[in-house]
């Protein structure tokens, strides 16, 4: 069985094209969940909040709904001192987050 990990890099928080232009989990979600997949950007935002942000000692982040990369540092921030921080997330955790978001949106309907 292949063990796939996705790498979240702190430097992506400073780029409007970061995290594969906001599409980091698009292929995975489409392949594994198809039409039942939650929004790929929502999954990205939640994974960054859960796994990358806790690894960074300080950062103010902002979420943006109509851009390529939906989660970035605030305009007043810089990643210069933390740009080399990277967190690896197993595919299973990404799919777990996706399932939680799907269940949450299903219960809100």
XYZ file of C-alpha atoms in Angstrom, residues 28-79:
52
model
C -7.323 13.645 -4.198
C -10.851 14.717 -3.278
C -12.148 14.167 -6.797
C -10.527 10.743 -7.046
C -11.534 9.460 -3.618
C -14.867 11.200 -2.992
C -16.120 12.233 -6.423
C -19.345 14.217 -6.366
C -19.534 13.817 -2.579
C -16.321 15.770 -2.014
C -16.534 18.985 -0.012
C -15.042 22.192 -1.375
C -11.317 21.651 -1.941
C -10.477 25.101 -0.643
C -12.432 24.526 2.571
C -10.458 21.315 3.128
C -7.201 23.173 2.478
C -8.082 25.948 4.920
C -9.034 23.466 7.633
C -5.875 21.389 7.139
C -3.670 24.489 7.294
C -5.423 25.644 10.468
C -5.164 22.235 12.139
C -1.698 21.135 11.109
C 0.493 23.978 9.796
C -0.491 26.964 11.932
C 0.210 25.170 15.254
C 3.771 24.501 14.010
C 4.403 28.217 13.523
C 5.139 30.191 16.682
C 3.290 33.302 15.573
C 1.291 34.334 12.556
C -1.947 36.104 11.862
C -3.768 34.465 8.998
C -6.715 35.480 6.918
C -9.069 33.427 4.787
C -10.226 34.670 1.410
C -13.096 33.117 -0.467
C -12.549 34.426 -3.983
C -8.870 33.947 -4.609
C -6.524 31.241 -5.787
C -4.948 30.535 -2.396
C -7.723 30.891 0.198
C -5.543 31.094 3.311
C -2.714 33.580 3.708
C -0.899 35.659 6.232
C -2.327 39.057 7.109
C -0.940 42.030 5.179
C 0.991 43.118 8.271
C 2.797 39.761 8.607
C 5.862 38.157 7.051
C 7.056 34.555 6.934
